[in-house]
């Protein structure tokens, strides 16, 4: 299992409620399965985890006992998740539809329930990604859920949620920690301390009161890549260490350009995917134009959120048939009397970067057509190069 595997989920699944919450062990199994999904997968398959990896990942003591793992998997298959739907209702489904262990193989095969396909396969918009290594080291199920929610809102740097909704999202059962003081001490403070110590995030919380009661919690979220730890013990593949991919090299190059902020792997993957759909071969150049603008334009307070919101706006213009480029953007350091900064209307929001809109079926179809077109073009180019 690779430490750099990415967990990518639709935002509706991140916001889901768990009527019968997953345990810490069950969460790690599910998220490890998610990390094994390939971006090109069109359907679920059997995701394989070795018994040894199970044993080490779940922190089981002693020898690798199949009977112990079988009980964990049986409990997992009984758990149900409640996912908010775009029509205002909800979808209730199991996490896992089947599990198989072949005697003597040393491996367990698991498959997701079919109703989870829209939230885990072929995701183009409204999704969240993070490195698997960040959650495997966490001891509390509340910490894992809070980490996922913080990752969803990381690009804005803050998130506010009512105490009632937060309890549901974290999977705190109704009869557990009913008093806010206990909920705060046993759940929130403990989870925040663990995330600040063991993950790539630094989080602070602020209570918002209505009268004498705490009604909402406001979270401040900062990305701290230097804090990210490596996962101990996980079994390594026999192949040699992979060379950095093209997108990894590009991210490193853009991080060298960026001043006072950095792109993590998952965040940059989303930006690059959007930019590639809009500008194709010119994606790198357009990203560079935008980063240089953000470096110099003093009115930009949230660089990462600003960049993401502008690429989202650029996609909307591209879909409407418009043609845009960041090449003509000129930062205004000193504003002379009588002079105004000339920017298109869609580029004027600097302090409130918007989150991408929820998935639109028609929009997804158009994106799928474009992705297929790009794949066919790449295939033809490769074929021509091989025959020349």
CSV table of C-alpha atoms in Angstrom, one decimal:
chain,number,residue,atom,x,y,z
A,1,UNK,CA,0.0,0.0,0.0
A,2,UNK,CA,1.4,3.4,-1.0
A,3,UNK,CA,1.5,6.2,1.6
A,4,UNK,CA,0.7,8.8,-1.1
A,5,UNK,CA,-2.6,7.2,-2.2
A,6,UNK,CA,-5.3,9.8,-2.5
A,7,UNK,CA,-8.8,9.5,-1.0
A,8,UNK,CA,-11.3,11.3,-3.3
A,9,UNK,CA,-15.0,11.6,-2.4
A,10,UNK,CA,-17.9,13.7,-3.6
A,11,UNK,CA,-18.8,16.5,-1.2
A,12,UNK,CA,-22.2,15.1,-0.5
A,13,UNK,CA,-20.6,12.0,0.9
A,14,UNK,CA,-18.2,14.1,3.0
A,15,UNK,CA,-21.4,15.8,4.5
A,16,UNK,CA,-23.2,12.5,5.0
A,17,UNK,CA,-24.7,11.5,8.4
A,18,UNK,CA,-24.1,8.1,10.0
A,19,UNK,CA,-27.1,6.8,11.9
A,20,UNK,CA,-25.0,3.9,13.2
A,21,UNK,CA,-21.5,5.5,13.1
A,22,UNK,CA,-18.5,3.7,11.7
A,23,UNK,CA,-15.8,2.8,14.2
A,24,UNK,CA,-12.2,4.1,13.7
A,25,UNK,CA,-11.2,0.7,12.3
A,26,UNK,CA,-14.2,0.7,9.9
A,27,UNK,CA,-13.5,4.2,8.7
A,28,UNK,CA,-9.9,3.2,7.9
A,29,UNK,CA,-11.1,0.2,5.9
A,30,UNK,CA,-13.6,2.3,3.9
A,31,UNK,CA,-11.1,5.1,3.2
A,32,UNK,CA,-8.4,2.7,2.2
A,33,UNK,CA,-10.8,1.2,-0.3
A,34,UNK,CA,-11.6,4.6,-1.6
A,35,UNK,CA,-7.9,5.3,-2.1
A,36,UNK,CA,-7.7,2.2,-4.3
A,37,UNK,CA,-10.2,3.6,-6.8
A,38,UNK,CA,-8.7,4.7,-10.1
A,39,UNK,CA,-9.9,8.0,-11.7
A,40,UNK,CA,-10.7,6.0,-14.8
A,41,UNK,CA,-12.8,3.4,-13.1
A,42,UNK,CA,-16.4,3.4,-14.5
A,43,UNK,CA,-17.7,0.8,-12.1
A,44,UNK,CA,-16.8,-0.6,-8.7
A,45,UNK,CA,-14.6,-3.7,-8.6
A,46,UNK,CA,-13.3,-5.9,-5.8
A,47,UNK,CA,-10.7,-3.8,-3.9
A,48,UNK,CA,-8.1,-6.0,-2.4
A,49,UNK,CA,-6.3,-5.5,0.9
A,50,UNK,CA,-3.9,-8.1,2.2
A,51,UNK,CA,-4.5,-9.5,5.7
A,52,UNK,CA,-1.1,-8.2,6.7
A,53,UNK,CA,-2.1,-4.7,5.7
A,54,UNK,CA,-5.4,-5.0,7.5
A,55,UNK,CA,-3.6,-6.2,10.6
A,56,UNK,CA,-1.1,-3.3,10.6
A,57,UNK,CA,-3.5,-0.6,9.4
A,58,UNK,CA,-6.0,-1.4,12.2
A,59,UNK,CA,-3.4,-1.7,14.9
A,60,UNK,CA,-4.3,-5.3,15.8
A,61,UNK,CA,-2.0,-7.0,18.3
A,62,UNK,CA,-0.3,-10.4,18.0
A,63,UNK,CA,-0.6,-12.7,15.1
A,64,UNK,CA,-2.8,-12.0,12.0
A,65,UNK,CA,-6.1,-13.8,13.0
A,66,UNK,CA,-8.5,-14.2,10.2
A,67,UNK,CA,-11.5,-14.7,12.6
A,68,UNK,CA,-10.8,-11.3,14.2
A,69,UNK,CA,-10.8,-9.6,10.8
A,70,UNK,CA,-13.9,-11.5,9.7
A,71,UNK,CA,-15.9,-10.0,12.7
A,72,UNK,CA,-14.7,-6.5,11.8
A,73,UNK,CA,-15.8,-6.9,8.2
A,74,UNK,CA,-19.2,-8.4,9.3
A,75,UNK,CA,-19.8,-5.4,11.5
A,76,UNK,CA,-18.8,-3.0,8.7
A,77,UNK,CA,-21.3,-4.6,6.2
A,78,UNK,CA,-24.2,-3.8,8.6
A,79,UNK,CA,-23.4,0.0,8.7
A,80,UNK,CA,-25.6,2.4,6.9
A,81,UNK,CA,-24.8,6.0,5.6
A,82,UNK,CA,-27.4,8.7,5.0
A,83,UNK,CA,-26.3,11.0,2.1
A,84,UNK,CA,-28.0,14.4,1.3
A,85,UNK,CA,-29.3,14.5,-2.3
A,86,UNK,CA,-29.4,17.4,-4.6
A,87,UNK,CA,-33.3,17.5,-4.5
A,88,UNK,CA,-33.3,18.2,-0.8
A,89,UNK,CA,-33.9,14.7,0.3
A,90,UNK,CA,-31.5,11.9,1.3
A,91,UNK,CA,-30.2,8.5,0.1
A,92,UNK,CA,-29.7,5.7,2.6
A,93,UNK,CA,-27.3,2.9,1.7
A,94,UNK,CA,-24.8,0.4,3.1
A,95,UNK,CA,-21.1,1.1,2.6
A,96,UNK,CA,-20.1,-2.4,1.5
A,97,UNK,CA,-22.1,-4.8,-0.6
A,98,UNK,CA,-19.9,-7.9,-0.5
A,99,UNK,CA,-16.7,-9.2,1.0
A,100,UNK,CA,-14.7,-12.3,0.2
A,101,UNK,CA,-11.7,-14.0,1.7
A,102,UNK,CA,-10.1,-16.9,-0.2
A,103,UNK,CA,-8.5,-19.3,2.2
A,104,UNK,CA,-4.7,-19.3,1.9
A,105,UNK,CA,-4.6,-16.2,-0.3
A,106,UNK,CA,-3.8,-13.8,2.5
A,107,UNK,CA,-6.1,-11.2,1.0
A,108,UNK,CA,-9.6,-9.8,1.6
A,109,UNK,CA,-11.7,-8.5,-1.3
A,110,UNK,CA,-14.3,-5.8,-0.7
A,111,UNK,CA,-16.8,-4.1,-3.0
A,112,UNK,CA,-18.7,-0.8,-2.4
A,113,UNK,CA,-22.5,-0.7,-2.5
A,114,UNK,CA,-23.8,0.4,-6.0
A,115,UNK,CA,-25.6,3.5,-4.6
A,116,UNK,CA,-22.2,5.0,-3.8
A,117,UNK,CA,-21.1,5.3,-7.5
A,118,UNK,CA,-22.1,9.0,-7.9
A,119,UNK,CA,-20.0,9.9,-4.9
A,120,UNK,CA,-16.8,7.9,-5.7
A,121,UNK,CA,-16.5,7.3,-9.5
A,122,UNK,CA,-15.7,9.7,-12.4
A,123,UNK,CA,-15.8,12.8,-10.2
A,124,UNK,CA,-15.5,16.0,-12.1
A,125,UNK,CA,-16.9,18.7,-9.7
A,126,UNK,CA,-17.7,19.2,-6.0
A,127,UNK,CA,-15.2,16.7,-4.6
A,128,UNK,CA,-12.6,16.6,-1.9
A,129,UNK,CA,-9.2,14.8,-2.0
A,130,UNK,CA,-6.5,14.2,0.6
A,131,UNK,CA,-3.6,11.8,1.3
A,132,UNK,CA,-4.6,8.5,2.9
A,133,UNK,CA,-1.5,8.8,5.2
A,134,UNK,CA,-3.2,11.6,7.1
A,135,UNK,CA,-6.1,9.5,8.5
A,136,UNK,CA,-4.4,6.2,9.1
A,137,UNK,CA,-2.4,7.6,12.0
A,138,UNK,CA,-5.5,8.9,13.8
A,139,UNK,CA,-6.9,7.1,16.8
A,140,UNK,CA,-10.4,8.7,17.1
A,141,UNK,CA,-13.3,8.2,14.6
A,142,UNK,CA,-14.3,11.8,15.4
A,143,UNK,CA,-10.9,13.0,14.4
A,144,UNK,CA,-11.2,11.3,11.0
A,145,UNK,CA,-14.6,12.8,10.3
A,146,UNK,CA,-13.5,16.3,11.4
A,147,UNK,CA,-10.4,16.0,9.2
A,148,UNK,CA,-12.6,15.2,6.1
A,149,UNK,CA,-14.8,18.2,6.8
A,150,UNK,CA,-11.9,20.5,7.4
A,151,UNK,CA,-10.3,19.3,4.1
A,152,UNK,CA,-13.6,20.1,2.3
A,153,UNK,CA,-13.4,23.8,3.5
A,154,UNK,CA,-9.6,24.1,3.5
A,155,UNK,CA,-9.6,26.3,0.3
A,156,UNK,CA,-11.7,28.9,2.1
A,157,UNK,CA,-9.7,28.8,5.3
A,158,UNK,CA,-12.8,28.8,7.5
A,159,UNK,CA,-16.1,27.0,8.2
A,160,UNK,CA,-19.0,27.6,10.5
A,161,UNK,CA,-21.5,24.9,11.6
A,162,UNK,CA,-24.3,24.6,14.1
A,163,UNK,CA,-23.5,22.4,17.1
A,164,UNK,CA,-26.5,20.2,16.2
A,165,UNK,CA,-25.4,19.6,12.6
A,166,UNK,CA,-21.8,19.2,13.7
A,167,UNK,CA,-22.7,16.3,16.0
A,168,UNK,CA,-24.5,14.5,13.2
A,169,UNK,CA,-21.7,15.0,10.7
A,170,UNK,CA,-19.1,13.7,13.2
A,171,UNK,CA,-21.2,10.7,14.0
A,172,UNK,CA,-21.9,11.5,17.7
A,173,UNK,CA,-24.9,9.5,18.8
A,174,UNK,CA,-27.8,11.4,20.4
A,175,UNK,CA,-27.5,9.9,23.8
A,176,UNK,CA,-23.7,10.5,23.9
A,177,UNK,CA,-22.2,13.6,25.4
A,178,UNK,CA,-25.6,15.4,25.4
A,179,UNK,CA,-24.2,18.4,27.4
A,180,UNK,CA,-22.2,20.8,25.2
A,181,UNK,CA,-19.4,21.0,27.8
A,182,UNK,CA,-18.8,17.2,27.5
A,183,UNK,CA,-19.1,17.3,23.7
A,184,UNK,CA,-16.6,20.1,23.5
A,185,UNK,CA,-14.1,18.4,25.9
A,186,UNK,CA,-14.4,14.8,24.7
A,187,UNK,CA,-15.0,15.3,21.0
A,188,UNK,CA,-14.0,18.7,19.6
A,189,UNK,CA,-10.9,19.6,21.7
A,190,UNK,CA,-9.6,16.0,21.5
A,191,UNK,CA,-10.1,15.8,17.7
A,192,UNK,CA,-8.6,19.2,17.0
A,193,UNK,CA,-5.5,18.4,19.2
A,194,UNK,CA,-5.0,15.1,17.3
A,195,UNK,CA,-5.4,16.7,13.9
A,196,UNK,CA,-3.0,19.6,14.8
A,197,UNK,CA,-0.4,17.0,15.9
A,198,UNK,CA,-0.7,14.3,13.3
A,199,UNK,CA,-2.0,15.8,10.0
A,200,UNK,CA,-1.3,18.5,7.4
A,201,UNK,CA,-3.8,20.9,9.0
A,202,UNK,CA,-3.7,23.4,11.8
A,203,UNK,CA,-7.1,24.1,13.2
A,204,UNK,CA,-8.6,26.6,15.7
A,205,UNK,CA,-12.2,26.8,16.9
A,206,UNK,CA,-14.3,29.7,18.2
A,207,UNK,CA,-17.6,29.4,19.9
A,208,UNK,CA,-20.6,31.5,18.7
A,209,UNK,CA,-23.2,31.9,21.4
A,210,UNK,CA,-26.9,32.7,21.4
A,211,UNK,CA,-27.6,34.0,24.8
A,212,UNK,CA,-25.6,31.8,27.2
A,213,UNK,CA,-25.7,28.7,25.0
A,214,UNK,CA,-23.2,27.8,22.3
A,215,UNK,CA,-25.1,27.7,19.1
A,216,UNK,CA,-22.4,27.4,16.4
A,217,UNK,CA,-18.7,26.6,16.0
A,218,UNK,CA,-16.4,28.6,13.7
A,219,UNK,CA,-13.3,26.8,12.5
A,220,UNK,CA,-10.1,28.4,11.2
A,221,UNK,CA,-8.3,26.1,8.9
A,222,UNK,CA,-4.7,26.4,7.7
A,223,UNK,CA,-2.7,24.0,5.5
A,224,UNK,CA,0.6,22.9,7.1
A,225,UNK,CA,2.4,20.4,4.8
A,226,UNK,CA,5.5,20.4,7.0
A,227,UNK,CA,3.5,18.6,9.7
A,228,UNK,CA,2.4,15.7,7.5
A,229,UNK,CA,3.7,12.4,8.9
A,230,UNK,CA,4.5,9.2,7.1
A,231,UNK,CA,2.6,6.0,7.8
A,232,UNK,CA,4.6,3.5,9.7
A,233,UNK,CA,4.5,-0.3,9.2
A,234,UNK,CA,2.4,-0.4,6.0
A,235,UNK,CA,3.6,-3.1,3.6
A,236,UNK,CA,5.6,-1.8,0.7
A,237,UNK,CA,5.2,-2.9,-2.9
A,238,UNK,CA,8.1,-4.9,-4.3
A,239,UNK,CA,8.6,-2.5,-7.2
A,240,UNK,CA,11.1,0.3,-7.0
A,241,UNK,CA,10.1,3.8,-5.9
A,242,UNK,CA,8.1,5.6,-8.5
A,243,UNK,CA,9.6,8.5,-10.3
A,244,UNK,CA,7.6,11.8,-9.8
A,245,UNK,CA,4.7,12.1,-12.2
A,246,UNK,CA,4.4,14.9,-14.7
A,247,UNK,CA,1.7,16.6,-12.5
A,248,UNK,CA,4.0,16.2,-9.4
A,249,UNK,CA,6.8,18.0,-11.3
A,250,UNK,CA,4.4,20.7,-12.4
A,251,UNK,CA,3.1,21.2,-8.8
A,252,UNK,CA,6.7,21.6,-7.6
A,253,UNK,CA,7.3,24.2,-10.3
A,254,UNK,CA,4.2,26.1,-9.4
A,255,UNK,CA,5.1,26.0,-5.7
A,256,UNK,CA,8.5,27.6,-6.6
A,257,UNK,CA,6.6,30.4,-8.2
A,258,UNK,CA,4.0,30.8,-5.4
A,259,UNK,CA,4.9,33.4,-2.7
A,260,UNK,CA,3.6,32.9,0.8
A,261,UNK,CA,1.4,29.8,-0.1
A,262,UNK,CA,1.8,26.3,-1.4
A,263,UNK,CA,-0.3,23.8,-3.3
A,264,UNK,CA,-0.7,20.3,-1.8
A,265,UNK,CA,-1.1,17.2,-4.0
A,266,UNK,CA,-4.8,16.8,-3.8
A,267,UNK,CA,-5.6,20.5,-4.2
A,268,UNK,CA,-3.3,21.0,-7.1
A,269,UNK,CA,-4.7,17.9,-8.8
A,270,UNK,CA,-8.2,19.5,-8.8
A,271,UNK,CA,-6.8,22.8,-10.2
A,272,UNK,CA,-4.8,21.1,-12.9
A,273,UNK,CA,-7.8,19.0,-14.0
A,274,UNK,CA,-10.0,22.0,-14.4
A,275,UNK,CA,-7.2,24.0,-16.2
A,276,UNK,CA,-6.5,21.1,-18.6
A,277,UNK,CA,-10.2,20.9,-19.6
A,278,UNK,CA,-10.3,24.6,-20.3
A,279,UNK,CA,-6.9,25.3,-21.9
A,280,UNK,CA,-5.6,21.8,-22.8
A,281,UNK,CA,-2.0,22.2,-23.9
A,282,UNK,CA,-1.8,25.8,-22.5
A,283,UNK,CA,-3.0,24.8,-19.0
A,284,UNK,CA,0.5,25.2,-17.4
A,285,UNK,CA,1.0,28.6,-19.0
A,286,UNK,CA,-2.4,29.9,-17.8
A,287,UNK,CA,-1.8,28.6,-14.2
A,288,UNK,CA,1.5,30.4,-14.2
A,289,UNK,CA,-0.2,33.7,-15.4
A,290,UNK,CA,-2.7,33.4,-12.6
A,291,UNK,CA,-0.1,32.6,-9.9
A,292,UNK,CA,2.1,35.6,-10.9
A,293,UNK,CA,-1.0,37.8,-10.8
A,294,UNK,CA,-1.9,36.6,-7.3
A,295,UNK,CA,1.7,37.1,-6.1
A,296,UNK,CA,1.7,40.7,-7.1
A,297,UNK,CA,-1.9,41.8,-6.6
A,298,UNK,CA,-2.0,43.1,-3.0
A,299,UNK,CA,-5.8,43.0,-2.7
A,300,UNK,CA,-5.9,39.1,-2.7
A,301,UNK,CA,-6.1,37.9,0.9
A,302,UNK,CA,-6.8,34.2,0.3
A,303,UNK,CA,-4.5,33.0,-2.6
A,304,UNK,CA,-5.5,29.4,-2.7
A,305,UNK,CA,-9.3,30.1,-2.5
A,306,UNK,CA,-8.9,33.0,-5.0
A,307,UNK,CA,-7.1,30.8,-7.5
A,308,UNK,CA,-9.6,28.0,-7.3
A,309,UNK,CA,-12.6,30.4,-7.6
A,310,UNK,CA,-11.2,32.0,-10.7
A,311,UNK,CA,-10.6,28.7,-12.5
A,312,UNK,CA,-14.1,27.7,-11.6
A,313,UNK,CA,-15.4,31.0,-13.1
A,314,UNK,CA,-13.2,30.3,-16.2
A,315,UNK,CA,-14.8,26.9,-16.6
A,316,UNK,CA,-18.3,28.5,-16.6
A,317,UNK,CA,-17.2,30.9,-19.3
A,318,UNK,CA,-15.6,28.1,-21.3
A,319,UNK,CA,-18.7,26.0,-21.1
A,320,UNK,CA,-20.8,29.0,-22.4
A,321,UNK,CA,-18.6,29.1,-25.5
A,322,UNK,CA,-16.4,32.0,-24.3
A,323,UNK,CA,-12.6,32.1,-24.8
A,324,UNK,CA,-10.6,33.5,-21.9
A,325,UNK,CA,-6.9,33.8,-20.9
A,326,UNK,CA,-5.2,35.1,-17.8
A,327,UNK,CA,-2.3,36.5,-19.9
A,328,UNK,CA,-3.6,40.1,-19.9
A,329,UNK,CA,-4.1,40.4,-16.2
A,330,UNK,CA,-2.0,43.2,-14.8
A,331,UNK,CA,-1.8,43.6,-11.0
A,332,UNK,CA,-2.3,47.1,-9.7
A,333,UNK,CA,0.2,47.9,-6.9
A,334,UNK,CA,-0.3,51.7,-6.8
A,335,UNK,CA,-3.7,53.1,-7.9
A,336,UNK,CA,-3.2,56.4,-9.6
A,337,UNK,CA,-5.9,59.1,-9.3
A,338,UNK,CA,-8.5,58.7,-12.0
A,339,UNK,CA,-7.3,55.2,-13.0
A,340,UNK,CA,-9.3,52.1,-12.6
A,341,UNK,CA,-8.2,48.5,-12.8
A,342,UNK,CA,-9.5,47.0,-16.0
A,343,UNK,CA,-10.7,43.4,-15.3
A,344,UNK,CA,-13.7,41.4,-16.7
A,345,UNK,CA,-16.7,41.3,-14.4
A,346,UNK,CA,-16.2,37.7,-13.6
A,347,UNK,CA,-12.7,38.4,-12.1
A,348,UNK,CA,-13.7,41.1,-9.6
A,349,UNK,CA,-14.4,39.1,-6.4
A,350,UNK,CA,-11.1,39.0,-4.5
A,351,UNK,CA,-12.0,38.4,-0.9
A,352,UNK,CA,-14.8,35.9,-1.1
A,353,UNK,CA,-13.7,33.0,-3.3
A,354,UNK,CA,-16.7,30.8,-4.1
A,355,UNK,CA,-16.9,27.1,-3.7
A,356,UNK,CA,-17.6,25.2,-7.0
A,357,UNK,CA,-21.3,24.5,-7.6
A,358,UNK,CA,-22.7,21.1,-7.0
A,359,UNK,CA,-22.7,18.6,-9.7
A,360,UNK,CA,-24.9,19.3,-12.7
A,361,UNK,CA,-25.9,16.3,-14.8
A,362,UNK,CA,-25.9,18.2,-18.1
A,363,UNK,CA,-22.6,19.8,-17.2
A,364,UNK,CA,-21.1,16.5,-16.4
A,365,UNK,CA,-22.1,15.1,-19.8
A,366,UNK,CA,-20.4,17.9,-21.6
A,367,UNK,CA,-17.2,17.4,-19.5
A,368,UNK,CA,-17.3,13.7,-20.2
A,369,UNK,CA,-17.4,14.4,-24.0
A,370,UNK,CA,-14.5,16.8,-23.7
A,371,UNK,CA,-12.5,14.2,-21.6
A,372,UNK,CA,-13.1,11.5,-24.3
A,373,UNK,CA,-12.1,13.9,-27.0
A,374,UNK,CA,-8.8,14.7,-25.2
A,375,UNK,CA,-8.2,11.0,-24.7
A,376,UNK,CA,-8.8,10.3,-28.4
A,377,UNK,CA,-6.5,13.1,-29.4
A,378,UNK,CA,-3.7,11.8,-27.0
A,379,UNK,CA,-4.2,8.3,-28.4
A,380,UNK,CA,-3.9,9.5,-32.0
A,381,UNK,CA,-0.8,11.5,-31.1
A,382,UNK,CA,0.8,8.5,-29.5
A,383,UNK,CA,-0.1,6.3,-32.5
A,384,UNK,CA,1.3,8.8,-35.0
A,385,UNK,CA,4.6,9.1,-33.0
A,386,UNK,CA,5.0,5.3,-32.9
A,387,UNK,CA,4.5,4.9,-36.7
A,388,UNK,CA,6.7,7.8,-37.7
